[in-house]
Coordinates of C-alpha atoms in Angstrom, one line a residue:
X1215 CA -34.7 -33.2 22.9
X1216 CA -33.6 -34.5 19.6
X1217 CA -29.9 -35.4 20.2
X1218 CA -28.9 -34.6 16.6
X1219 CA -30.8 -31.3 16.1
X1220 CA -28.3 -28.9 17.7
X1221 CA -25.7 -29.7 14.7
X1222 CA -28.2 -30.5 12.0
X1223 CA -27.5 -27.4 10.0
X1224 CA -23.8 -27.6 10.2
X1225 CA -23.9 -31.5 9.4
X1226 CA -26.0 -30.7 6.2
X1227 CA -23.4 -28.0 5.2
X1228 CA -20.7 -30.4 5.7
X1229 CA -22.4 -33.0 3.5
X1230 CA -22.9 -30.6 0.6
X1231 CA -19.3 -29.5 0.8
X1232 CA -18.0 -33.0 0.8
X1233 CA -20.1 -33.9 -2.3
X1234 CA -19.2 -30.7 -4.0
X1235 CA -15.5 -31.7 -3.6
X1236 CA -16.0 -35.1 -4.7
X1237 CA -17.8 -33.9 -7.9
X1238 CA -14.8 -32.1 -9.0
X1239 CA -12.9 -35.3 -9.7
X1240 CA -14.3 -36.2 -12.9
X1241 CA -13.4 -32.6 -14.2
X1242 CA -9.8 -33.5 -13.0
X1243 CA -9.9 -36.9 -14.5
X1244 CA -11.1 -35.4 -17.8
X1245 CA -8.1 -33.2 -17.9
X1246 CA -5.8 -36.0 -17.2
X1247 CA -7.4 -38.3 -20.0
X1248 CA -7.1 -35.5 -22.3
X1249 CA -3.5 -34.8 -21.5
X1250 CA -2.3 -38.4 -21.7
X1251 CA -4.7 -39.3 -24.6
X1252 CA -3.2 -36.8 -26.6
X1253 CA 0.4 -37.8 -25.8
X1254 CA -0.4 -41.3 -26.9
X1255 CA -2.0 -40.2 -30.2
X1256 CA 0.9 -37.7 -30.9
X1257 CA -1.6 -34.8 -30.7
X1258 CA -0.1 -31.5 -29.4
X1259 CA -1.8 -30.3 -26.1
X1260 CA -1.6 -27.1 -24.2
X1261 CA 0.3 -28.6 -21.4
X1262 CA 0.5 -25.3 -19.3
X1263 CA -3.4 -24.4 -19.2
X1264 CA -4.1 -28.2 -18.6
X1265 CA -1.8 -28.3 -15.8
X1266 CA -2.9 -25.0 -14.4
X1267 CA -6.6 -26.0 -14.5
X1268 CA -5.8 -29.1 -12.9
X1269 CA -3.9 -27.6 -9.9
X1270 CA -6.8 -25.1 -9.7
X1271 CA -9.4 -27.8 -9.3
X1272 CA -7.3 -29.6 -6.8
X1273 CA -7.0 -26.6 -4.7
X1274 CA -10.8 -25.8 -4.8
X1275 CA -11.2 -29.6 -3.9
X1276 CA -8.9 -29.2 -1.0
X1277 CA -10.5 -26.1 0.1
X1278 CA -14.1 -27.4 0.2
X1279 CA -12.7 -30.5 1.9
X1280 CA -11.2 -28.4 4.8
X1281 CA -14.4 -26.4 5.0
X1282 CA -16.4 -29.5 5.1
X1283 CA -14.3 -31.2 7.7
X1284 CA -14.4 -28.1 10.0
X1285 CA -18.1 -28.1 9.7
X1286 CA -18.4 -31.6 10.4
X1287 CA -16.1 -31.1 13.6
X1288 CA -18.1 -28.4 14.5
X1289 CA -21.3 -30.0 14.2
X1290 CA -19.9 -33.1 16.3
X1291 CA -18.6 -30.8 19.1
X1292 CA -22.1 -29.0 19.2
X1293 CA -24.3 -32.3 19.4
X1294 CA -22.0 -33.9 21.9
X1295 CA -21.8 -30.7 23.9
X1296 CA -25.5 -30.1 24.0
X1297 CA -26.1 -33.9 24.8
X1298 CA -23.9 -33.6 27.5
X1299 CA -25.0 -30.5 29.1
X1300 CA -28.8 -31.9 28.9
X1301 CA -27.7 -35.1 30.7
X1302 CA -25.9 -33.2 33.5
X1303 CA -28.9 -30.7 33.7
X1304 CA -31.4 -33.3 33.9
X1305 CA -29.5 -35.7 36.2
X1306 CA -28.9 -32.7 38.8
X1307 CA -32.9 -32.3 38.8
X1308 CA -33.7 -35.9 39.1
X1309 CA -34.2 -36.8 42.8
X1310 CA -32.8 -40.2 42.6
X1311 CA -31.4 -42.9 40.3
X1312 CA -33.8 -44.2 37.7
X1313 CA -34.3 -47.3 36.1
X1314 CA -31.5 -46.5 33.6
X1315 CA -28.7 -47.5 35.9
X1316 CA -26.5 -45.8 38.6
X1317 CA -24.0 -42.8 38.6
X1318 CA -21.7 -44.8 36.8
X1319 CA -23.5 -45.9 33.9
X1320 CA -24.8 -42.2 33.5
X1321 CA -21.3 -40.9 33.7
X1322 CA -20.2 -43.4 31.1
X1323 CA -23.1 -42.2 28.8
X1324 CA -22.2 -38.5 29.3
X1325 CA -18.5 -39.1 28.9
X1326 CA -17.0 -41.8 26.6
X1327 CA -20.0 -43.1 25.1
X1328 CA -21.2 -39.7 23.7
X1329 CA -17.9 -39.2 22.2
X1330 CA -18.6 -42.2 20.1
X1331 CA -21.0 -39.9 18.1
X1332 CA -18.1 -37.9 16.7
X1333 CA -17.0 -40.5 14.1
X1334 CA -20.4 -40.8 12.9
X1335 CA -20.9 -37.3 12.4
X1336 CA -17.6 -36.3 11.0
X1337 CA -17.0 -39.6 8.9
X1338 CA -20.5 -41.7 8.2
X1339 CA -22.6 -38.8 7.6
X1340 CA -20.5 -37.1 4.8
X1341 CA -19.8 -40.6 3.2
X1342 CA -23.4 -41.4 3.2
X1343 CA -24.1 -38.0 1.4
X1344 CA -21.3 -38.9 -1.2
X1345 CA -22.8 -42.4 -1.9
X1346 CA -26.1 -40.8 -2.7
X1347 CA -24.5 -38.6 -5.4
X1348 CA -21.1 -39.6 -6.5
X1349 CA -21.7 -43.1 -7.8
X1350 CA -24.8 -42.1 -9.8
X1351 CA -22.8 -39.3 -11.5
X1352 CA -20.0 -41.8 -12.3
X1353 CA -22.1 -44.4 -13.5
X1354 CA -23.9 -42.0 -15.9
X1355 CA -20.4 -40.9 -17.3
X1356 CA -19.4 -44.4 -17.6
X1357 CA -22.4 -45.4 -19.6
X1358 CA -21.9 -42.4 -21.7
X1359 CA -18.5 -43.9 -22.8
X1360 CA -19.0 -47.5 -22.6
X1361 CA -22.1 -49.5 -21.7
X1362 CA -19.8 -52.5 -20.7
X1363 CA -17.9 -50.5 -18.2
X1364 CA -21.4 -49.2 -16.9
X1365 CA -22.8 -52.6 -16.5
X1366 CA -19.6 -53.7 -14.6
X1367 CA -20.3 -51.0 -12.1
X1368 CA -24.1 -51.6 -11.7
X1369 CA -23.4 -55.4 -11.0
X1370 CA -20.6 -55.1 -8.7
X1371 CA -21.7 -51.8 -6.9
X1372 CA -25.0 -52.9 -5.3
X1373 CA -23.3 -55.9 -3.8
X1374 CA -21.2 -53.8 -1.5
X1375 CA -24.5 -52.3 0.4
X1376 CA -25.8 -55.8 0.6
X1377 CA -22.7 -57.2 2.4
X1378 CA -22.5 -53.9 4.6
X1379 CA -26.1 -54.4 5.8
X1380 CA -25.5 -57.7 6.9
X1381 CA -22.2 -56.9 8.6
X1382 CA -24.0 -53.7 10.0
X1383 CA -26.4 -55.8 12.0
X1384 CA -23.7 -57.7 13.8
X1385 CA -21.8 -54.6 14.3
X1386 CA -24.7 -52.8 16.0
X1387 CA -25.4 -55.9 18.2
X1388 CA -21.6 -56.2 19.3
X1389 CA -21.5 -52.3 19.9
X1390 CA -24.7 -52.5 22.2
X1391 CA -23.1 -55.3 24.3
X1392 CA -20.0 -53.4 24.4
X1393 CA -21.6 -50.2 25.8
X1394 CA -23.6 -52.2 28.3
X1395 CA -20.4 -53.8 29.6
X1396 CA -18.9 -50.2 29.7
X1397 CA -21.7 -48.6 31.9
X1398 CA -21.9 -51.9 34.2
X1399 CA -17.9 -51.6 34.6
X1400 CA -18.3 -47.9 35.6
X1401 CA -21.3 -48.6 37.9
X1402 CA -19.1 -51.5 39.8
X1403 CA -16.0 -49.1 40.0
X1404 CA -17.9 -46.4 41.7
X1405 CA -19.8 -48.8 44.1
X1406 CA -16.2 -50.4 45.1
X1407 CA -14.6 -47.1 45.5
X1408 CA -17.4 -45.8 47.8
X1409 CA -17.0 -48.9 49.9
X1410 CA -13.2 -49.0 49.7
X1411 CA -12.6 -48.8 53.5
X1412 CA -15.2 -51.5 54.3
X1413 CA -13.6 -53.8 51.8
X1414 CA -10.2 -53.2 53.2
X1415 CA -11.5 -53.9 56.6
X1416 CA -13.3 -57.1 55.8
X1417 CA -10.4 -58.5 54.1
X1418 CA -12.3 -58.6 50.7
X1419 CA -9.8 -56.7 48.6
X1420 CA -8.7 -60.2 46.5
X1421 CA -12.3 -61.1 45.7
X1422 CA -13.2 -57.4 44.5
X1423 CA -10.1 -57.2 42.4
X1424 CA -10.6 -60.6 40.8
X1425 CA -14.3 -59.6 40.1
X1426 CA -13.3 -56.2 38.6
X1427 CA -10.5 -58.0 36.6
X1428 CA -13.1 -60.3 35.2
X1429 CA -15.5 -57.7 34.2
X1430 CA -12.6 -55.5 32.7
X1431 CA -11.8 -58.8 30.6
X1432 CA -15.3 -58.9 29.3
X1433 CA -15.1 -55.3 28.0
X1434 CA -11.9 -56.0 26.5
X1435 CA -13.6 -59.3 24.8
X1436 CA -16.6 -56.9 23.7
X1437 CA -14.2 -54.3 22.1
X1438 CA -12.2 -56.8 20.2
X1439 CA -15.7 -58.3 18.9
X1440 CA -16.5 -54.7 17.6
X1441 CA -13.3 -54.5 16.0
X1442 CA -13.4 -58.0 14.3
X1443 CA -16.7 -56.9 12.6
X1444 CA -15.2 -53.5 11.5
X1445 CA -12.2 -55.3 9.8
X1446 CA -14.5 -57.9 8.3
X1447 CA -16.8 -55.2 6.7
X1448 CA -13.7 -53.5 5.3
X1449 CA -12.2 -56.7 3.8
X1450 CA -15.4 -57.6 2.1
X1451 CA -15.6 -54.1 0.5
X1452 CA -12.2 -54.1 -0.5
X1453 CA -12.8 -57.4 -2.4
X1454 CA -15.7 -56.5 -4.4
X1455 CA -14.0 -53.1 -5.2
X1456 CA -10.6 -54.6 -6.3
X1457 CA -12.8 -57.1 -8.5
X1458 CA -14.7 -54.3 -10.0
X1459 CA -11.7 -52.0 -10.8
X1460 CA -10.0 -55.0 -12.2
X1461 CA -12.7 -55.9 -14.5
X1462 CA -12.7 -52.3 -15.9
X1463 CA -8.9 -52.2 -16.4
X1464 CA -9.1 -55.6 -18.2
X1465 CA -11.9 -54.4 -20.4
X1466 CA -10.2 -51.1 -21.3
X1467 CA -6.9 -52.7 -21.9
X1468 CA -8.2 -55.3 -24.3
X1469 CA -10.4 -52.9 -25.8
X1470 CA -7.5 -50.3 -26.6
X1471 CA -5.3 -53.4 -27.9
X1472 CA -8.2 -54.3 -30.4
X1473 CA -9.0 -57.6 -29.0
X1474 CA -12.4 -56.7 -27.8
X1475 CA -14.5 -54.4 -30.2
X1476 CA -17.7 -54.4 -28.2
X1477 CA -19.2 -52.4 -25.1
X1478 CA -18.5 -48.8 -26.3
X1479 CA -20.3 -46.5 -28.5
X1480 CA -18.3 -46.1 -31.7
X1481 CA -15.2 -47.6 -30.1
X1482 CA -13.1 -46.9 -27.1
X1483 CA -10.6 -44.0 -27.6
X1484 CA -7.3 -43.7 -25.6
X1485 CA -8.9 -40.5 -23.8
X1486 CA -12.0 -42.2 -23.0
X1487 CA -10.3 -45.4 -21.7
X1488 CA -7.9 -43.4 -19.3
X1489 CA -11.1 -41.4 -18.4
X1490 CA -12.9 -44.5 -17.2
X1491 CA -9.8 -46.2 -15.6
X1492 CA -9.6 -43.0 -13.4
X1493 CA -13.4 -42.8 -12.8
X1494 CA -13.7 -46.7 -11.6
X1495 CA -11.7 -46.3 -8.1
X1496 CA -13.9 -43.0 -7.5
X1497 CA -17.0 -45.0 -8.1
X1498 CA -16.3 -47.4 -5.2
X1499 CA -14.5 -45.0 -3.0
X1500 CA -17.6 -43.3 -1.3
X1501 CA -18.9 -47.0 -0.8
X1502 CA -15.3 -47.7 0.6
X1503 CA -15.4 -44.7 2.9
X1504 CA -19.2 -45.5 4.1
X1505 CA -18.1 -49.2 4.8
X1506 CA -15.1 -48.1 6.7
X1507 CA -17.5 -45.8 8.9
X1508 CA -20.0 -48.5 9.1
X1509 CA -19.1 -49.5 12.5
X1510 CA -19.1 -45.9 13.6
X1511 CA -22.9 -45.9 12.6
X1512 CA -23.5 -49.1 14.6
X1513 CA -21.8 -47.5 17.7
X1514 CA -23.7 -44.4 17.1
X1515 CA -26.9 -46.2 16.8
X1516 CA -26.2 -48.1 20.0
X1517 CA -25.4 -44.8 21.9
X1518 CA -28.7 -43.2 20.3
X1519 CA -30.7 -46.0 21.6
X1520 CA -29.0 -45.7 25.1
X1521 CA -29.6 -42.1 25.3
X1522 CA -33.2 -42.6 24.3
X1523 CA -33.6 -45.1 27.0
X1524 CA -32.0 -42.7 29.6
X1525 CA -34.4 -39.9 28.4
X1526 CA -37.5 -41.8 28.2
X1527 CA -37.1 -43.2 32.1
X1528 CA -39.7 -41.9 34.4
X1529 CA -38.0 -40.4 37.7
X1530 CA -38.9 -37.7 40.0
X1531 CA -37.4 -34.4 39.2
X1532 CA -36.6 -31.7 41.5
X1533 CA -38.9 -28.6 41.3
X1534 CA -37.4 -25.4 39.9
X1535 CA -34.3 -24.8 37.9
X1536 CA -31.8 -24.8 41.0
X1537 CA -30.4 -21.4 40.2
X1538 CA -30.2 -18.4 42.4
X1539 CA -33.5 -16.5 43.1
X1540 CA -34.8 -13.7 45.3
X1541 CA -36.6 -14.9 48.5
X1542 CA -40.2 -15.4 48.4
X1543 CA -42.4 -13.2 50.2
X1544 CA -44.6 -14.2 53.0
X1545 CA -44.6 -15.8 56.4
X1546 CA -42.5 -18.9 56.8
X1547 CA -45.5 -21.2 57.5
X1548 CA -45.7 -24.7 55.9
X1549 CA -48.7 -27.0 54.9
X1550 CA -48.9 -30.4 53.7
X1551 CA -52.3 -31.5 52.6
X1552 CA -53.5 -34.9 51.3
X1553 CA -50.0 -35.7 50.0
X1554 CA -49.5 -39.1 48.4
X1555 CA -46.0 -40.2 48.1
X1556 CA -44.6 -41.7 44.8
X1557 CA -44.3 -45.2 46.6
X1558 CA -48.3 -44.8 47.2
X1559 CA -48.1 -44.0 50.9
X1560 CA -50.3 -41.2 52.1
X1561 CA -48.9 -38.6 54.8
X1562 CA -51.0 -37.0 57.5
X1563 CA -51.7 -33.5 57.0
X1564 CA -49.0 -31.3 58.4
X1565 CA -49.3 -27.5 59.3
X1566 CA -46.2 -25.7 60.7
X1567 CA -46.8 -22.0 61.6
X1568 CA -44.0 -19.3 61.0
X1569 CA -41.5 -19.3 63.8
X1570 CA -42.6 -22.5 65.4
X1571 CA -40.2 -25.4 66.1
X1572 CA -41.8 -28.9 65.1
X1573 CA -40.6 -32.3 65.5
X1574 CA -41.5 -35.2 63.1
X1575 CA -41.5 -38.5 64.8
X1576 CA -42.3 -42.1 63.8
X1577 CA -41.0 -45.3 62.9
X1578 CA -38.2 -45.9 60.3
X1579 CA -40.0 -45.7 56.6
X1580 CA -42.9 -43.7 58.1
X1581 CA -42.3 -40.8 55.7
X1582 CA -40.4 -38.4 57.9
X1583 CA -37.6 -37.7 55.4
X1584 CA -40.3 -37.5 52.6
X1585 CA -42.1 -35.0 54.5
X1586 CA -39.0 -32.8 54.6
X1587 CA -38.2 -33.3 51.1
X1588 CA -41.8 -32.3 50.2
X1589 CA -41.3 -29.1 52.3
X1590 CA -37.9 -28.2 50.6
X1591 CA -39.2 -28.9 47.1
X1592 CA -37.1 -31.7 46.7
X1593 CA -39.6 -34.0 45.5
X1594 CA -43.5 -33.6 44.4
X1595 CA -46.4 -35.6 45.8
X1596 CA -48.2 -37.6 43.3
X1597 CA -51.5 -35.9 44.5
X1598 CA -52.1 -33.3 47.3
X1599 CA -50.6 -29.8 47.7
X1600 CA -47.6 -28.3 49.5
X1601 CA -48.1 -24.7 50.3
X1602 CA -45.4 -22.5 51.7
X1603 CA -45.6 -18.8 52.7
X1604 CA -49.3 -18.9 51.6
X1605 CA -48.3 -20.0 48.1
X1606 CA -48.6 -23.3 46.4
X1607 CA -45.0 -24.9 46.0
X1608 CA -44.2 -25.3 42.3
X1609 CA -41.6 -25.3 39.7
X1610 CA -42.3 -21.5 39.4
X1611 CA -41.8 -21.0 42.9
X1612 CA -39.5 -23.6 44.4
X1613 CA -36.3 -21.6 43.9
X1614 CA -37.5 -18.5 45.5
X1615 CA -38.8 -20.7 48.5
X1616 CA -35.4 -22.5 48.7
X1617 CA -33.8 -19.1 48.9
X1618 CA -35.2 -18.9 52.3
X1619 CA -34.5 -22.6 53.3
X1620 CA -31.4 -24.2 55.3
X1621 CA -31.3 -28.1 54.4
X1622 CA -29.8 -30.6 56.3
X1623 CA -29.8 -34.1 54.7
X1624 CA -29.6 -37.2 56.5
X1625 CA -26.5 -38.4 54.3
X1626 CA -23.7 -35.8 54.2
X1627 CA -22.5 -34.7 50.9
X1628 CA -19.6 -32.3 50.4
X1629 CA -17.9 -30.5 47.4
X1630 CA -14.3 -31.3 46.6
X1631 CA -13.4 -27.9 47.8
X1632 CA -12.2 -26.4 51.4
X1633 CA -14.4 -26.6 54.3
X1634 CA -15.1 -23.1 54.3
X1635 CA -16.6 -23.2 50.8
X1636 CA -18.5 -26.3 52.0
X1637 CA -20.2 -24.2 54.4
X1638 CA -20.5 -21.1 52.5
X1639 CA -21.7 -22.6 49.3
X1640 CA -21.0 -19.6 47.3
X1641 CA -22.6 -17.2 49.8
X1642 CA -20.9 -14.4 51.5
X1643 CA -20.2 -14.2 55.3
X1644 CA -18.3 -15.5 58.4
X1645 CA -18.9 -19.0 59.0
X1646 CA -17.6 -19.3 62.8
X1647 CA -20.8 -18.6 64.2
X1648 CA -22.7 -21.3 62.3
X1649 CA -19.7 -23.8 63.0
X1650 CA -20.1 -22.8 66.6
X1651 CA -23.9 -23.2 66.8
X1652 CA -23.5 -26.8 65.0
X1653 CA -21.0 -27.5 67.8
X1654 CA -18.5 -28.4 65.2
X1655 CA -15.8 -25.3 65.6
X1656 CA -13.7 -27.3 68.0
X1657 CA -13.5 -30.3 65.3
X1658 CA -12.5 -27.8 62.7
X1659 CA -9.9 -26.1 64.6
X1660 CA -8.3 -29.5 65.2
X1661 CA -7.7 -30.2 61.5
X1662 CA -4.4 -29.6 60.0
X1663 CA -5.5 -26.8 57.7
X1664 CA -8.5 -25.5 59.6
X1665 CA -11.1 -23.8 57.5
X1666 CA -8.9 -24.4 54.4
X1667 CA -8.9 -28.2 54.7
X1668 CA -10.2 -29.7 51.4
X1669 CA -13.0 -32.3 51.7
X1670 CA -13.9 -35.1 49.5
X1671 CA -17.5 -36.0 48.5
X1672 CA -18.0 -38.0 51.7
X1673 CA -16.1 -35.6 53.9
X1674 CA -12.5 -37.2 54.2
X1675 CA -11.0 -36.8 57.6
X1676 CA -14.3 -36.3 59.4
X1677 CA -16.3 -38.7 61.4
X1678 CA -20.1 -39.5 60.5
X1679 CA -21.2 -37.4 63.6
X1680 CA -18.7 -34.6 62.6
X1681 CA -19.7 -34.7 58.9
X1682 CA -23.4 -34.4 59.8
X1683 CA -22.7 -31.4 62.1
X1684 CA -21.0 -29.7 59.2
X1685 CA -24.0 -30.1 57.1
X1686 CA -26.1 -28.4 60.0
X1687 CA -23.7 -25.4 60.0
X1688 CA -24.2 -25.3 56.4
X1689 CA -27.7 -25.2 56.7
X1690 CA -27.8 -22.6 59.5
X1691 CA -25.3 -20.4 57.6
X1692 CA -26.9 -17.1 56.5
X1693 CA -29.7 -17.3 59.0
X1694 CA -32.3 -18.7 56.8
X1695 CA -35.9 -18.2 57.7
X1696 CA -36.8 -21.9 57.6
X1697 CA -34.5 -24.9 58.7
X1698 CA -35.3 -28.3 57.7
X1699 CA -32.9 -30.8 59.6
X1700 CA -33.2 -34.8 59.1
X1701 CA -31.9 -36.4 62.3
X1702 CA -29.4 -33.6 63.4
X1703 CA -28.3 -35.3 66.6
X1704 CA -28.0 -38.8 65.2
X1705 CA -24.6 -40.5 65.7
X1706 CA -23.8 -37.7 68.5
X1707 CA -22.8 -38.3 72.0
X1708 CA -25.1 -36.6 74.8
X1709 CA -23.0 -33.6 75.2
X1710 CA -22.5 -32.9 71.6
X1711 CA -26.3 -33.4 70.9
X1712 CA -27.3 -30.9 73.4
X1713 CA -25.0 -28.4 72.0
X1714 CA -26.4 -29.1 68.6
X1715 CA -30.2 -28.8 70.0
X1716 CA -29.1 -25.4 71.5
X1717 CA -27.9 -24.1 68.4
X1718 CA -31.0 -25.1 66.5
X1719 CA -33.1 -23.5 69.3
X1720 CA -30.9 -20.5 69.1
X1721 CA -32.3 -20.1 65.4
X1722 CA -35.7 -20.4 66.7
X1723 CA -35.2 -17.6 69.0
X1724 CA -34.3 -15.3 66.3
X1725 CA -37.5 -16.1 64.5
X1726 CA -36.6 -19.1 62.1
X1727 CA -39.2 -21.8 61.5
X1728 CA -37.7 -25.3 62.4
X1729 CA -38.7 -28.6 61.3
X1730 CA -36.6 -31.7 62.2
X1731 CA -37.2 -35.5 61.6
X1732 CA -35.8 -37.3 64.4
X1733 CA -35.7 -40.4 66.7
X1734 CA -34.3 -38.6 69.5
X1735 CA -37.0 -38.0 72.2
X1736 CA -34.7 -35.5 74.0
X1737 CA -34.4 -33.3 70.9
X1738 CA -38.3 -33.8 70.3
X1739 CA -39.2 -32.7 73.9
X1740 CA -37.5 -29.3 73.3
X1741 CA -39.7 -28.4 70.2
X1742 CA -42.9 -26.7 70.4
X1743 CA -44.8 -29.5 68.9
X1744 CA -44.4 -33.1 68.0
X1745 CA -46.1 -34.5 64.9
X1746 CA -46.4 -38.3 64.7
X1747 CA -45.8 -39.2 61.0
X1748 CA -47.1 -42.5 59.6
X1749 CA -49.3 -43.7 56.8
X1750 CA -52.6 -42.1 56.8
X1751 CA -55.4 -44.7 56.9

């Protein structure tokens, strides 16, 4: 996706409106020069019509400026909203963190870093459009009245872009370093928050706090470096713009006093002198606006580069769109044939019949979890075929297949919502039976607010085993045709493990297909079949 494409049309309209508003100033300057020149020469002028014309042009300029600003703001909001939505959608489909960085870095890109595009779109883009038109128009008008003034503008004007380019290279580098530090700081914060309990138990709070303070100071230093470059670019521009305007003022003043008799076509009149004095600052104004927004461009370039790096990273994406879908038709059988995992390991062929209960066993790292993820469409094999309900599992069929699947992951994860909603996940029905079969109903009854207890992402208030049983309740809620459970009895005592096993077998008894990855021989012995999973030779 082209990052700027969604707001390109509005951005072009904003630039045109900005240029049109700026072009009206020479007309206003001509009216002012005509009025003041007539007063100095003692020539009567129609004051009321001139004043009304000046006010009318000013009103049109203001109207065009407001329209242009509205278009720029709309373009910025559209671009940022589209980019943010694209990041969220793609990250939701990606199976794991990619080479770009962790969740903190991606969150920083999607939130605060994308916001840096707004000044670029609203300030830099219109200023760049004005620079391409307004100086050329004013230069032509200046040469029309005085070749000396035109020469001053020609000599002083190009110096500003040269220094802007030199400063801009430093600004971009400083902005890139700042953005990298922000991403690293967000990653560090998320890692430390997730391990906060362990840090306190180990007495490492001071070390972690000092490390975080050091990195925060690095971000502060990078930010000040960007600001120093921005102030430097503005200072350089103001210097050359002031020198240019001063030279024009000196020439016009001495010409009107008669001390200089060259540089104008047939002599410089008061009207022409005043007109040139009014035009000179506006010749530099687009360049000044562009310079003031130059650090915005540097920051935007750094964001665009980081966004391109994120978009170009190669990661495993989940099949399907993750939306609601009608259940796939056909028997609930599963087949893995010749599947090669992304890490290069090859799984033995696995065949599971409809209504069968199967245990996948093997040493850690043998591929049990990967096999379950292949069956659920949560990852794709590099080569090989996954067939479910008699069809190939692909991006087109994954959503309808998952509508029939109950999934219990190895690592519990919850929404920041009530316990009831964490089991239902938007589905209708009573959760009590699912909680009972997962042997977690008594745990829920002991919670202060019962089913209304709000859980954090890691299931605050629940032990590891209780959180795992709650994910099992989520998996069996709604009586799915297929249940895929990863280590359902891990971290459980014998009594609770037996209750969970009975709950799973109750699902098989009603006709569900059950596949569990486990190290528990007692659970495996209750299954219809045990498949030893390992790297195929």
